[in-house]
Short mmCIF file of C-alpha atoms in Angstrom, two decimals:
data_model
loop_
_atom_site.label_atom_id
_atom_site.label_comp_id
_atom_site.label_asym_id
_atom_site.label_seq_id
_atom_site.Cartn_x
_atom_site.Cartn_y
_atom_site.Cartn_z
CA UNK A 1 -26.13 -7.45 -31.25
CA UNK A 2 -25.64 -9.45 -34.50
CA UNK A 3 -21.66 -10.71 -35.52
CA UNK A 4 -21.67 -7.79 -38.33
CA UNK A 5 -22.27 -5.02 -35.17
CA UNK A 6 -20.37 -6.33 -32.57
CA UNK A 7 -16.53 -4.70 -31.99
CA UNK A 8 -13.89 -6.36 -32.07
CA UNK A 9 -12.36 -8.62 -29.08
CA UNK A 10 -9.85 -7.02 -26.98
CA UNK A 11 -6.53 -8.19 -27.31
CA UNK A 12 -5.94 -9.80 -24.04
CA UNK A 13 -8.57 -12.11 -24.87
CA UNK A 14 -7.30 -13.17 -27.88
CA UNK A 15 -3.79 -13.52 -26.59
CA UNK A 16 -5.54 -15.55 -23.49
CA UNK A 17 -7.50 -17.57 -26.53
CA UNK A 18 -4.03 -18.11 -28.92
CA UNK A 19 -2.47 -19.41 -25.23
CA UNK A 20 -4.75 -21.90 -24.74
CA UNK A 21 -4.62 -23.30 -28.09
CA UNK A 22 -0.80 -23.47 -27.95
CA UNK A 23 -0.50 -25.27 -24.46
CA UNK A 24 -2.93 -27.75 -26.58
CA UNK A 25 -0.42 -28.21 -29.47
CA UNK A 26 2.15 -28.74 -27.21
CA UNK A 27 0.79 -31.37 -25.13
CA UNK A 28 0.20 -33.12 -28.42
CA UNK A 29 3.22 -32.81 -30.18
CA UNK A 30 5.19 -33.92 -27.10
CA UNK A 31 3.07 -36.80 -26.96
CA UNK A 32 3.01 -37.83 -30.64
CA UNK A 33 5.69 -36.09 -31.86
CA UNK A 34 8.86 -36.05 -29.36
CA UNK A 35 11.93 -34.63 -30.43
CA UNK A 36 14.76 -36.85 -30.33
CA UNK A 37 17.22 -34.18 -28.73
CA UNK A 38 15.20 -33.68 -25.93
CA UNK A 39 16.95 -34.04 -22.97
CA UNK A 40 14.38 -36.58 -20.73
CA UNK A 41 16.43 -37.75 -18.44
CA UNK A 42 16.89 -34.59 -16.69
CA UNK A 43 13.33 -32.64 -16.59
CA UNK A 44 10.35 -32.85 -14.77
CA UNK A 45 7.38 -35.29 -15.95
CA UNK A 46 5.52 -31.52 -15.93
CA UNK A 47 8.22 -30.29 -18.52
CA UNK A 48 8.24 -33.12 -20.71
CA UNK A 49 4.69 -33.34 -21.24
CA UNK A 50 4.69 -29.91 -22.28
CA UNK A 51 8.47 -29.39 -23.84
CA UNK A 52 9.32 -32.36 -24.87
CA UNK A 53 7.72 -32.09 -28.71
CA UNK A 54 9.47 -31.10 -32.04
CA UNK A 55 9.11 -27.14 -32.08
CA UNK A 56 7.89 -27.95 -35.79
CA UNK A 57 5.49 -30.26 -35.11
CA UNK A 58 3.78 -28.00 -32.50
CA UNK A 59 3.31 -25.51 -35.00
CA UNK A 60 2.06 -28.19 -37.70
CA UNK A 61 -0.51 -29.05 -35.12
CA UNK A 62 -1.52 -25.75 -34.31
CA UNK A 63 -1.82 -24.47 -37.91
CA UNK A 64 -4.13 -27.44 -38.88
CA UNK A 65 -6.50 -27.56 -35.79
CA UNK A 66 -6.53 -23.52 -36.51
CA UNK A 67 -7.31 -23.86 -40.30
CA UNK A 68 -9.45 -26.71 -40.19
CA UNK A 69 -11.79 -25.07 -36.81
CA UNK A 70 -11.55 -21.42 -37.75
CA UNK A 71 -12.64 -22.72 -41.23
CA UNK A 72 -15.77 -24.69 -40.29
CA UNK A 73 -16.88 -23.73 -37.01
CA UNK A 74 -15.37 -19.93 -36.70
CA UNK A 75 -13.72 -20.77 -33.24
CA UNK A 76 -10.54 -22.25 -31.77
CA UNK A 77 -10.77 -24.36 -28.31
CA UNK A 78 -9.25 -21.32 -26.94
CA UNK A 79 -11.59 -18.92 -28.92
CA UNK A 80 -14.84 -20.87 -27.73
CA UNK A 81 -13.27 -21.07 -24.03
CA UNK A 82 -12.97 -17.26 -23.83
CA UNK A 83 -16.13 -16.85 -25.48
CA UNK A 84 -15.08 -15.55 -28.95
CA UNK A 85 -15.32 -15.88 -32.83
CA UNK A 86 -13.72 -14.84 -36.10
CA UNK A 87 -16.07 -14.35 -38.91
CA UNK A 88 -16.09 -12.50 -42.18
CA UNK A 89 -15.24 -8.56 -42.24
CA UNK A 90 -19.52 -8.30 -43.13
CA UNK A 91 -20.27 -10.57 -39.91
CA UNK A 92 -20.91 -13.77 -42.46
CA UNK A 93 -20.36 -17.75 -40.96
CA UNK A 94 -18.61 -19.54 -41.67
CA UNK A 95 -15.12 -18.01 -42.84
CA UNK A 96 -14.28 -20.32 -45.39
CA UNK A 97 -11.07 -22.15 -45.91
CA UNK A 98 -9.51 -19.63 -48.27
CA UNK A 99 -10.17 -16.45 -45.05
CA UNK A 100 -9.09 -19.33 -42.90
CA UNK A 101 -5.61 -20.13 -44.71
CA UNK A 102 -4.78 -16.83 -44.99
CA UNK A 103 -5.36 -15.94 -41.45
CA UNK A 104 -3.68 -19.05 -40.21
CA UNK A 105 -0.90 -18.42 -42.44
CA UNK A 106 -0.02 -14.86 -41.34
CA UNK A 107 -0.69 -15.81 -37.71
CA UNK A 108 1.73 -18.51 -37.92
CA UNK A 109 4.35 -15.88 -39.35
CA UNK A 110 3.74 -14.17 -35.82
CA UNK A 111 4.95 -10.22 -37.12
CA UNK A 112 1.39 -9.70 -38.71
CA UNK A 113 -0.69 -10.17 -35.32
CA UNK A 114 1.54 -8.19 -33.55
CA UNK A 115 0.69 -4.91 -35.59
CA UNK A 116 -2.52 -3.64 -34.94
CA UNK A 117 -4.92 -0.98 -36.51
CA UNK A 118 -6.69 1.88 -34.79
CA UNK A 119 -9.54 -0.96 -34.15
CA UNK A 120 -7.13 -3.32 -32.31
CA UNK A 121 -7.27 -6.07 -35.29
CA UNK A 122 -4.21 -7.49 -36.11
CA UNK A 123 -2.86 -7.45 -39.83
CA UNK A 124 -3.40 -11.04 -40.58
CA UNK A 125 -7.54 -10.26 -40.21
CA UNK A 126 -7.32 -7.44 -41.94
CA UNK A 127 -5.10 -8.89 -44.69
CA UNK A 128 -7.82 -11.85 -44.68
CA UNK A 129 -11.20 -9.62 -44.31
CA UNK A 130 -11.83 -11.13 -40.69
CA UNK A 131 -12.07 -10.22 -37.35
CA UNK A 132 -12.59 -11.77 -33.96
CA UNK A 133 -15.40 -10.91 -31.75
CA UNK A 134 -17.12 -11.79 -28.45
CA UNK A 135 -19.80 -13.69 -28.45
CA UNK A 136 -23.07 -13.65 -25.75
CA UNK A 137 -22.12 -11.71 -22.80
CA UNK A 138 -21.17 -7.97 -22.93
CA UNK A 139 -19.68 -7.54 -26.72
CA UNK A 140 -16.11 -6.21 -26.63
CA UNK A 141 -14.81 -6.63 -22.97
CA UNK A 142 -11.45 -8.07 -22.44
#
């Protein structure tokens, strides 16, 4: 089954995918990027490492790794965990910066993956003429 036939991932996967990728960004921006009001003194080691980061910062670094991967390689470190892929409405690699920006841009916005169509894709990949799918494996299972 090429990338142009296969459904679209189920949404648990992608939400499992979009996870992964955040817990990431936040172990990064906590660790390069600490906000100042951060109370350290009284959390966990656990908590810091994970909490400890400038909210704003965590979403910089997730909208560049997600622009600059989804762009070039069609996958996320989360995506390519959970075995998936965006690509082009038509099945086409790679997406391109321009799909990518649009997607990332939307996603970031949060309202425009939460409303789905009839075929489970969010808004921001219809709104950018993509669309995530499974790759290898049985196409389309959560």
């Amino acid at each position: 089954m090429t990338a142009q036939t296969a459904p679209s991932a189920l949404v648990p996967r992608r939400l499992a995918g979009i996870a992964i990728d955040w817990v990431l960004c936040l172990l990064i921006s906590s660790a390069f990027f600490p906000d100042p009001s951060y109370p350290a003194d009284t959390v966990t080691g656990l908590e810091r490492a994970f909490l400890a980061g400038s909210p704003f910062a965590t979403l910089a670094v997730w909208a560049v790794q997600h622009l600059l991967l989804v762009a070039t390689l069609g996958t996320t470190i989360g995506h390519r965990l959970l075995g998936l892929r965006v690509v082009r409405e038509e099945g086409a690699l790679p997406v391109g910066f321009t799909k990518a920006a649009i997607r990332t841009a939307l996603l970031a916005l949060v309202i425009p993956a939460v409303v789905w169509g009839p075929d489970g894709r969010g808004l921001h990949d219809r709104l950018a003429h993509t669309r995530v799918v499974r790759v290898g494996g049985t196409e389309g299972v959560a």
